[in-house]
Every structure is written in structure tokens, then in C-alpha cells.
mmCIF file of C-alpha atoms in Angstrom:
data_model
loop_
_atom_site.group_PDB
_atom_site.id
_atom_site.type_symbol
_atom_site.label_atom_id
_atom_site.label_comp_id
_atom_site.label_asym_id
_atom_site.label_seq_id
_atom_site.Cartn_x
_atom_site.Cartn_y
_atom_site.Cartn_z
ATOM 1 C CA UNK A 311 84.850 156.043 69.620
ATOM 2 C CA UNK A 312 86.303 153.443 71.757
ATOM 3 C CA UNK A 313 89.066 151.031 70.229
ATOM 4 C CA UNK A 314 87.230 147.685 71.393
ATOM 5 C CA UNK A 315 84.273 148.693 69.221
ATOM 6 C CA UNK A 316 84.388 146.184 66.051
ATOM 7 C CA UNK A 317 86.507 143.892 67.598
ATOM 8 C CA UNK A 318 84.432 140.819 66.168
ATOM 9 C CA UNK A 319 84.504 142.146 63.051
ATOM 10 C CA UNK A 320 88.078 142.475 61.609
ATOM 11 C CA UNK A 321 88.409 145.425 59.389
ATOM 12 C CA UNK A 322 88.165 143.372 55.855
ATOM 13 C CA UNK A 323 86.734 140.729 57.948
ATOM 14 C CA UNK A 324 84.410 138.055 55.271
ATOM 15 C CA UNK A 325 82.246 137.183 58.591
ATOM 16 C CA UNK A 326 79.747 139.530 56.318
ATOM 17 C CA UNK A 327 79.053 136.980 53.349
ATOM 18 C CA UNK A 328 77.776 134.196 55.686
ATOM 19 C CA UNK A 329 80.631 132.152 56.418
ATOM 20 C CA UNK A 330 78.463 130.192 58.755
ATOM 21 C CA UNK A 331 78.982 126.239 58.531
ATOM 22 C CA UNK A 332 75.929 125.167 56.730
ATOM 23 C CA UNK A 333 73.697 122.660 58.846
ATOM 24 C CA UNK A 334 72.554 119.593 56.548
ATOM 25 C CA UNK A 335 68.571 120.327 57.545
ATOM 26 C CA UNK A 336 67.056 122.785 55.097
ATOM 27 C CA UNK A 337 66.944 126.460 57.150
ATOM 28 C CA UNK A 338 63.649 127.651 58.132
ATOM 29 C CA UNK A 339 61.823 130.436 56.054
ATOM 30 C CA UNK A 340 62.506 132.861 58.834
ATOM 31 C CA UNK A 341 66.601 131.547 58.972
ATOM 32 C CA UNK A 342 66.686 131.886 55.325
ATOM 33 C CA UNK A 343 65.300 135.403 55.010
ATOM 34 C CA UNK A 344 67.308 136.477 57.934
ATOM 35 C CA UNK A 345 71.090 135.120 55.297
ATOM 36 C CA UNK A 346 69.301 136.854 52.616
ATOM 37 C CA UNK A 347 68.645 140.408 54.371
ATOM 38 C CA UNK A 348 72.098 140.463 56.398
ATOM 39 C CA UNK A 349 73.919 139.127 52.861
ATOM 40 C CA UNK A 350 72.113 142.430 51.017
ATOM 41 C CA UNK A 351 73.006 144.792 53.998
ATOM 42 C CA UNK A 352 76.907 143.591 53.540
ATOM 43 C CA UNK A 353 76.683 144.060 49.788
ATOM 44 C CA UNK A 354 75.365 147.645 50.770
ATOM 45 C CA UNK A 355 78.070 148.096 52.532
ATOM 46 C CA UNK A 356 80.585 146.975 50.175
ATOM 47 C CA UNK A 357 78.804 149.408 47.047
ATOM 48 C CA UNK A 358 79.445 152.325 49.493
ATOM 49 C CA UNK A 359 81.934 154.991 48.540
ATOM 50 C CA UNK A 360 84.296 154.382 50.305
ATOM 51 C CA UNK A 361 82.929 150.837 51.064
ATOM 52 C CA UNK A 362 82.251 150.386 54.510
ATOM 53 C CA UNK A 363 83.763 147.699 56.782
ATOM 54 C CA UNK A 364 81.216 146.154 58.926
ATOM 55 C CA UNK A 365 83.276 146.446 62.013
ATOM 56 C CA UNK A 366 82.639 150.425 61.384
ATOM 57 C CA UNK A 367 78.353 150.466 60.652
ATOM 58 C CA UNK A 368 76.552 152.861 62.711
ATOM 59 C CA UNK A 369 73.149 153.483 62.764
ATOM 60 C CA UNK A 370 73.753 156.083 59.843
ATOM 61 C CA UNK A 371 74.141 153.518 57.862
ATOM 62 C CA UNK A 372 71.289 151.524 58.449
ATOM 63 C CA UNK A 373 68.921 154.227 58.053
ATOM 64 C CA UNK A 374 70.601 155.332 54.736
ATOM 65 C CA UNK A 375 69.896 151.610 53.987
ATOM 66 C CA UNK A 376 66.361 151.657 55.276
ATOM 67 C CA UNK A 377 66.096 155.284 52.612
ATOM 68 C CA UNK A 378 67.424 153.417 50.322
ATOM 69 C CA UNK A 379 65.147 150.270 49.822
ATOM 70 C CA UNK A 380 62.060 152.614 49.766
ATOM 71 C CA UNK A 381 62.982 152.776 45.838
ATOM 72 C CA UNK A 382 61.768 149.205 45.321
ATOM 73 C CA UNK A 383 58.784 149.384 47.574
ATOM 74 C CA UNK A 384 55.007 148.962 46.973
ATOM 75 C CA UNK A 385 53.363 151.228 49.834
ATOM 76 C CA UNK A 386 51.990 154.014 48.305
ATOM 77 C CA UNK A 387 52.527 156.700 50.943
ATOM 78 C CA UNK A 388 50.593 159.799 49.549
ATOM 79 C CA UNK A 389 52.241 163.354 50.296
ATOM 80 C CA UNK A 390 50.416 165.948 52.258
ATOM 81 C CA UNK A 391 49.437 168.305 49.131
ATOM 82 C CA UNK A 392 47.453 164.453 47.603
ATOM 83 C CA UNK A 393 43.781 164.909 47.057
ATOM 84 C CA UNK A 394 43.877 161.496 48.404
ATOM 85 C CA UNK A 395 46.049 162.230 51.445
ATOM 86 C CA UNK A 396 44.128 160.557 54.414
ATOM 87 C CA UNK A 397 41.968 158.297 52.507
ATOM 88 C CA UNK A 398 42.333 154.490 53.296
ATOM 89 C CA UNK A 399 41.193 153.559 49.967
ATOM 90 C CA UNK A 400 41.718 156.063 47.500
ATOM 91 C CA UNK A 401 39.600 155.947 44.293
ATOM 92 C CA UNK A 402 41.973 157.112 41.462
ATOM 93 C CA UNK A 403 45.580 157.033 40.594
ATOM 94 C CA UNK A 404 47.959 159.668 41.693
ATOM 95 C CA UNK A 405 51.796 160.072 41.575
ATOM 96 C CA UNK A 406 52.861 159.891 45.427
ATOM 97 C CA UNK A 407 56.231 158.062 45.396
ATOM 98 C CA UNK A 408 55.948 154.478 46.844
ATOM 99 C CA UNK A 409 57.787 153.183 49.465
ATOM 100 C CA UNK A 410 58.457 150.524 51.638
ATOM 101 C CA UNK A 411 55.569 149.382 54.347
ATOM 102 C CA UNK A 412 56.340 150.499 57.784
ATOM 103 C CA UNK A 413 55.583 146.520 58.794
ATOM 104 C CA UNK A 414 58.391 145.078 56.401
ATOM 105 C CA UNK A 415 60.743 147.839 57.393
ATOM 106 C CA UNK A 416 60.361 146.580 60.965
ATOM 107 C CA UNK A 417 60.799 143.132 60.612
ATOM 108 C CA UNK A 418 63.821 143.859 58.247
ATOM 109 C CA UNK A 419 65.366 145.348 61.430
ATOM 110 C CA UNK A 420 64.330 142.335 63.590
ATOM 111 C CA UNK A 421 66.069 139.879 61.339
ATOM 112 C CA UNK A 422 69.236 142.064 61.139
ATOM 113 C CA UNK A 423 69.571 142.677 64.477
ATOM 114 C CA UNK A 424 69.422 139.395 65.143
ATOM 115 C CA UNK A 425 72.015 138.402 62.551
ATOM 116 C CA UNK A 426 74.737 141.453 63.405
ATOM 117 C CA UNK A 427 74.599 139.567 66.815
ATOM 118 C CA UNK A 428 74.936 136.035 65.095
ATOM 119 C CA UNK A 429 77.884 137.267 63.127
ATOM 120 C CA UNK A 430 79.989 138.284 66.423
ATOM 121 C CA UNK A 431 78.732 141.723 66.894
ATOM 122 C CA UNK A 432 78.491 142.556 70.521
ATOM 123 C CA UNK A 433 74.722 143.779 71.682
ATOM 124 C CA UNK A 434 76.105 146.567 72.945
ATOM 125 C CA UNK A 435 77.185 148.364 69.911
ATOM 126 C CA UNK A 436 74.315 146.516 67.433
ATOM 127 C CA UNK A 437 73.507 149.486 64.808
ATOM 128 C CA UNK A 438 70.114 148.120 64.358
ATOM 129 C CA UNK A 439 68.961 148.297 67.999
ATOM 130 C CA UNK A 440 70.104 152.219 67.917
ATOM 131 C CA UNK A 441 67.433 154.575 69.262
ATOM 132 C CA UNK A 442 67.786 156.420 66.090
ATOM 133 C CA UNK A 443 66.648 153.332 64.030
ATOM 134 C CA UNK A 444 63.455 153.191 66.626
ATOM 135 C CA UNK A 445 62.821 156.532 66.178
ATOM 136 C CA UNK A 446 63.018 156.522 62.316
ATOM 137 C CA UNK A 447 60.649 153.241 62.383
ATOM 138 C CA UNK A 448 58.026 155.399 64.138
ATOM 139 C CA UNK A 449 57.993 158.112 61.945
ATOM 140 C CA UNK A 450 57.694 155.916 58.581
ATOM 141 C CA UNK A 451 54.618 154.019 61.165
ATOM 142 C CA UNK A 452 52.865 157.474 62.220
ATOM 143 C CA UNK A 453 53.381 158.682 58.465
ATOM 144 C CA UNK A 454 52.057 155.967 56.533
ATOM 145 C CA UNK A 455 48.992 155.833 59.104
ATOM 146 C CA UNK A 456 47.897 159.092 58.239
ATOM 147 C CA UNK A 457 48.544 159.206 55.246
ATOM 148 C CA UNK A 458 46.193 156.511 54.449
ATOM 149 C CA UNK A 459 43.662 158.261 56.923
ATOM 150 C CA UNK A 460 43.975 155.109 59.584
ATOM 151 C CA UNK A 461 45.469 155.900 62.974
ATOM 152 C CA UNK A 462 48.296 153.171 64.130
ATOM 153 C CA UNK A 463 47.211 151.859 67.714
ATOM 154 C CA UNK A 464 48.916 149.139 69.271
ATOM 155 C CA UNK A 465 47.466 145.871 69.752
ATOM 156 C CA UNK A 466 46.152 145.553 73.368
ATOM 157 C CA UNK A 467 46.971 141.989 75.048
ATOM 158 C CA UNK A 468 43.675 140.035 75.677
ATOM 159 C CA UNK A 469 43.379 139.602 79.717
ATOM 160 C CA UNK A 470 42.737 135.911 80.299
ATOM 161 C CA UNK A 471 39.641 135.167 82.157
ATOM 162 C CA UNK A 472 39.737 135.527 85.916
ATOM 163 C CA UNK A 473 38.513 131.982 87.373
ATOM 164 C CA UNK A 474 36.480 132.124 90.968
ATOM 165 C CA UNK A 475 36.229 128.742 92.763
ATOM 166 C CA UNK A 476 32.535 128.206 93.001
ATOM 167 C CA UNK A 477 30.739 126.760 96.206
ATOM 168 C CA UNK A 478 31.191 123.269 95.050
ATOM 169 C CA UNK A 479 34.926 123.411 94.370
ATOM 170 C CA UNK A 480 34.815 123.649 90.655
ATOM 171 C CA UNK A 481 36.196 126.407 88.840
ATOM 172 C CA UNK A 482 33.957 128.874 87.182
ATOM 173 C CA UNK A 483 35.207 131.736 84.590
ATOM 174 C CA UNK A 484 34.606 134.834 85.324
ATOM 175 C CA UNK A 485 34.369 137.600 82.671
ATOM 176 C CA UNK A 486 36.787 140.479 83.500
ATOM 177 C CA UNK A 487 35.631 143.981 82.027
#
């Protein structure tokens, strides 16, 4: 561990609660969500035993807070033994644990990567832009996907249509295949 790691964050440091200066136009939803999910993060942090100084979060502690917050999610994720395991819509009840979607888990991260970096943390040592934390994200993706019997595939970017000049000058789109 190198000594310059943290050096943002004092250990004790309050930069954690938001200290921010408050600008008089009403935060955007996006802003607002952002102080919300870094402010539950630090008070994370601070339940820990021992508590845990920001200055000194690693990606093990994100992912035990990513573990965590699947208690008060509304996924259900059913479990490889389910009779319903790979169905998209299943047509009974069954008592697979519920979790947190693999979509809110992954903007989560966006918003407190973000904030760690808007708080004085240095890109460079950012817990939530650890490989780990990308790895982990996939998993909970691939695993909710088959569990509910629909492969994830990425969305493709649409190709904008080509455009040939035509005889006369004018521009004519072309369809590309």
C-alpha cells in the first residue's frame, strides 16, 4: 500500500457527509440521487466494525456493500434447483431470495464513482472503478439473465445512413446493410 493513497481523504475526514457548499438552484434528480447514494455508502462505512475511514475503502468494501443491498431488493433471481429457473415469466410463486436488479446495481456504481472523485478521491485509486467491481457487475448481469431464461446482449449502435451525392448534386441516403 503506498502512503499517498487517501491523501484527500483525511483519516476521520467529514468530506463523507457532503460537506459540499450547497448551490441556491434546486440539484438535478441525477445530482440528488448521486448525495443520497454516496451519503448511504459513508454511513456503511461508519456501521462497519471497526468503522471504516473512507481514505481506506477498497473495492472489498464496495462489493460487501453491493451484497449487502441485495436484502432490500425486488429482482427475483430464481436459484438453479427453481422449477421456474429460466423462465422469463414464471407462472406461480416460489421462494428464490430477491435481490437487487443487475441495471440499478450498475448505475449505483456510476453515481458513486462519480462522487468518490467529487469528494477528492484521486481516479487512480477510485474503489468503484476496480476491475473486481466490473467483474462482480457481470456476474449479477449473466446470472439474472439466465435465470429469467433471457440472454443479456449488448445494445448494438445504429450505423447512420451512408449519403451518396447523386448526379444532380443533391444528397441521396443510402441504406447500409
Amino acid at each position: 500500500m503506498s502512503s499517498d493513497k487517501g491523501k484527500e481523504f483525511g483519516e476521520g475526514s467529514s468530506r463523507c457527509a457532503g460537506d459540499q457548499p450547497h448551490p441556491a438552484a434546486q440539484p438535478s434528480r441525477y445530482e440528488s440521487q448521486k448525495r443520497r447514494d454516496w451519503n448511504t455508502f459513508c454511513q456503511y462505512l461508519k456501521n462497519q466494525r471497526p468503522p471504516a475511514p473512507i481514505s481506506q475503502c477498497n473495492h472489498n468494501h464496495v462489493l460487501d456493500f453491493l451484497r449487502y443491498l441485495d436484502q432490500f431488493g425486488k429482482t427475483k433471481v430464481h436459484i438453479q434447483g427453481c422449477v421456474f429457473f429460466g423462465q422469463p415469466e414464471p407462472p406461480g410463486p416460489c421462494t428464490c431470495p430477491v435481490r437487487q436488479a443487475w441495471g440499478s446495481l450498475d448505475a449505483l456504481i456510476g453515481r458513486l464513482r462519480a462522487a468518490y472523485e467529487e469528494h477528492g478521491g484521486s481516479p487512480e485509486t477510485n474503489p468503484f472503478a476496480s476491475g473486481a467491481i466490473r467483474v462482480y457487475l457481470r456476474e449479477v448481469r449473466d446470472s439474472q439473465a439466465k435465470a429469467r431464461g433471457i440472454p443479456y446482449k449488448k445494445k448494438k449502435k445504429k450505423k447512420k445512413n451512408q449519403v451518396k451525392a447523386g448526379d444532380d448534386g443533391s444528397s441521396l441516403p443510402v441504406q447500409s446493410s
